[in-house]
Amino acid sequence: MNGAVDFPLERAELSFRAAGDSLVRRSVLPSGVRILSEQVPGARSATIGFWVAVGSRDEQPADARHPSTFGSTHFLEHLLFKGTQKRTALDIAVSFDAVGGEHNAMTAKEYTCYYAKVQDRDLPMAVEVLADMFTSSLLDRDEFENERDVILEEIAMAGDDPADAANERFFEAVLGGHPLGRPIGGSPETIRAVTRDAVWDHYGENYRPNDLVVTVAGAVDHDALVAAVTTHLEGAGWDLGIAASPVPRRNNQPADIVRGSAISITQKPIEQVNLYLGTTGLVATDERRVTMSVLNAIFGAGMSSRLFQEIRERRGLAYSVYSFAPAYSDAGLFGLYAGCAPAKAGQVAELMLDELRTLARDGVTPLEIERAAGQLGGASALALEDSDTRMSRLGRAEITLGEFADLDEGLRRIARVTPDDVRALAQSIVDRPFSLAAVGATSADVFANVVDVATPTDDAA
Amino acid sequence: MNGAVDFPLERAELSFRAAGDSLVRRSVLPSGVRILSEQVPGARSATIGFWVAVGSRDEQPADARHPSTFGSTHFLEHLLFKGTQKRTALDIAVSFDAVGGEHNAMTAKEYTCYYAKVQDRDLPMAVEVLADMFTSSLLDRDEFENERDVILEEIAMAGDDPADAANERFFEAVLGGHPLGRPIGGSPETIRAVTRDAVWDHYGENYRPNDLVVTVAGAVDHDALVAAVTTHLEGAGWDLGIAASPVPRRNNQPADIVRGSAISITQKPIEQVNLYLGTTGLVATDERRVTMSVLNAIFGAGMSSRLFQEIRERRGLAYSVYSFAPAYSDAGLFGLYAGCAPAKAGQVAELMLDELRTLARDGVTPLEIERAAGQLGGASALALEDSDTRMSRLGRAEITLGEFADLDEGLRRIARVTPDDVRALAQSIVDRPFSLAAVGATSADVFANVVDVATPTDDAA
């Protein structure tokens, strides 16, 4: 390969060598099923994922006739482990446990993925069981009610984690009414309200041949994989003979975001204030994403970052402090986090913002860029030793980006980032309306001077 | 190799092939420095650790002249990142960040380990920087005071995590006054009381040639490693010409444990009750450790385990539920965990104990043993793909076990476990005095019928 490889949605067979001599192959079946593999020389295990490009953002608010479907994507994910025409929940669990495999699923804001990591000899089993779960789950009514209680406990556990809770409030504060602002799992109220019929409809409407993306990385033979996936889908009664195009990718234009709130406080009688501060970022396909990676590395990722050095090393104000920049199809965020003592929360918020303003005003040095490039490249190389990372990279390339860039191409892109690029991006970020979300023994007045509560784009609601 | 390889403390050079054709080599230098490596064919990265067999259990209570040193081991671990004769804290951070390496340390109850994972070309740098931190840290007085605040925030963060907090209370409840029962990081009170002189003494007394164990796994050449370690230790002024034997391993006889408390309740206004229930287990060198692994796999590890199936799948009472069996030199634990609604906490505790009693009474099936063997073997094979796991295995072999057993030997040992072995071990566990630790909106009377509060071995205090 040379540079990035496009993944067109139209039917195509693609095959190319990526950095490190792995073999990437991609097949789009006539029915729209997409199968991608990355065969890694010397690998003795494989990670496999069954994906659909549907996440919590696609759920519907309540209307006159139906309760909201908030949380139903995650609910469905749980139910796919609860039994099929052929397998009980215990059968599914035993299949993977008995070979020591890892086996789980993740519901995200824009996709859902069921995955397993197994030794090479167990890959055929993993294909078969995941295909069975994906095509033939029963969503039994008794299991549905039982699982409702499990999910309520999962939400309660996350609610008891103050950093998790603050993170959800932060997304709501920055993204306002945009569907990406909602928590992935729903709320106790929406989970109690979701009906089995709504989840069943969701399953039927979004788990079809042209929704399915299968990605495998590690010890995998592409032809055998395609044959196995085809066999198990057809064995489940799926008609792969019908012609269908894969579901279109999402619109990647930045949405108009109206800030939800300037300050969101959740008072809790705990030791630390969990503090998130930030604003909108870049969409996943923005060409400045690589600049954002460099900016984030310099500003807040790692022990040598400016944020870590200033807040923890010089001042001892926090143990955990960092920045992050999640990106989605039509919105992104740039956020700062610190956990600190309540008496220091206002000071920490101001210092973090000051650091960002300093970077936006004075820029970064070529040496900082060079170190960031080494950091991003080295971390990627280490991460790609794990087939999990490669499996996810294939899914992200297919579902979100529409192109595959290997490690060498990633390094080339990073090498083109200049100090001016970083400063310009930082400048555009600091000019946006900021939001602050805090969970702990604190109050809004502590942060009154930190965040501008009235801006032209502020939501009056 | 055939079976396990002994690691005698006396001076010796050892070299053997382990399962998967990795090459294990071990050198004990005349000064007592121990250097172990596992060269893995095809590896492109390496993980390196600098270990000392000193942990929180070795700290001293207050006496008439000194405050306690509780927390000083963890405090020292932090300070080794804060600067040496040659490097500032920023220099140390930049060394690893600029190559995208992972770089951290862990303080445990019986050891402390400073480690890094890097690409093969960066291993010489990692050896140099870790050796500098290990030998030549300044423990600057200003940095000391600054880091005290950081550690207080770390403790606050852990205290706000209800499962973490309950876990610490559980260890205290089961192990009572035994030093392994104490929290690793100390408490806010002991951290405020620790003096720089006490930490400096700890550093001087426990970071000597015959304390040091260096382990590396992945892309490593043993001779080059030994040469580099020797060069950097001598460059720091260490005299490796003096003759010294490695510090002796700990006494591995089971200690007499007097239960700290039957029921420990920490009331917090949170959603879930975080519930730990259990008793003493096996020491790390007990021959029944492999039986314990099989018992734990069947009873409470994985989605197919009895605990998961009964508490979550059949009854929907918890999202997270499992058992665990940590082992130390002279004590161990067997514990059950669930996070559940306050109204269900008593029921969950009873059901978990019932499951254990059922297993102890009726035993397990050959099929369950077979699945557990597959689970343990497969999970080990996957874990050993990561050089982190191999680096830690070398450290554990050297510091705790005194022998190295590879994957094949592990499988052979598991294959010898019988249903009778498992039942006998389970029976011996259920007969011990149990403790329960709960953090959440609950109270002791909820569990009055679960744990026998008065037993012959109960601590009257």
Short mmCIF file of C-alpha atoms in Angstrom, two decimals, chain B residues 295 298-299 306 353-369 418-428 430:
data_model
loop_
_atom_site.label_atom_id
_atom_site.label_comp_id
_atom_site.label_asym_id
_atom_site.label_seq_id
_atom_site.Cartn_x
_atom_site.Cartn_y
_atom_site.Cartn_z
CA LEU B 295 -12.14 -24.34 42.31
CA ILE B 298 -15.72 -23.36 38.51
CA PHE B 299 -17.17 -21.37 41.37
CA ARG B 306 -21.79 -21.11 39.27
CA LEU B 353 -22.68 -18.71 50.73
CA ASP B 354 -25.28 -21.35 49.83
CA GLU B 355 -23.58 -21.87 46.48
CA LEU B 356 -20.25 -22.39 48.19
CA ARG B 357 -21.74 -24.82 50.72
CA THR B 358 -23.41 -26.74 47.89
CA LEU B 359 -20.11 -27.09 46.11
CA ALA B 360 -18.37 -28.21 49.31
CA ARG B 361 -21.08 -30.76 50.01
CA ASP B 362 -21.78 -32.15 46.53
CA GLY B 363 -18.47 -31.52 44.82
CA VAL B 364 -17.91 -30.81 41.15
CA THR B 365 -18.23 -32.94 38.03
CA PRO B 366 -15.40 -34.22 35.83
CA LEU B 367 -16.90 -32.09 33.04
CA GLU B 368 -16.58 -28.97 35.18
CA ILE B 369 -12.95 -29.83 35.90
CA THR B 418 -9.50 -34.36 40.72
CA PRO B 419 -13.09 -33.66 41.81
CA ASP B 420 -12.15 -34.97 45.26
CA ASP B 421 -9.32 -32.44 45.52
CA VAL B 422 -11.72 -29.61 44.75
CA ARG B 423 -14.36 -30.76 47.18
CA ALA B 424 -11.83 -31.30 49.95
CA LEU B 425 -10.48 -27.80 49.49
CA ALA B 426 -13.96 -26.27 49.36
CA GLN B 427 -14.89 -28.18 52.51
CA SER B 428 -11.84 -26.88 54.35
CA VAL B 430 -16.42 -23.38 54.36
#
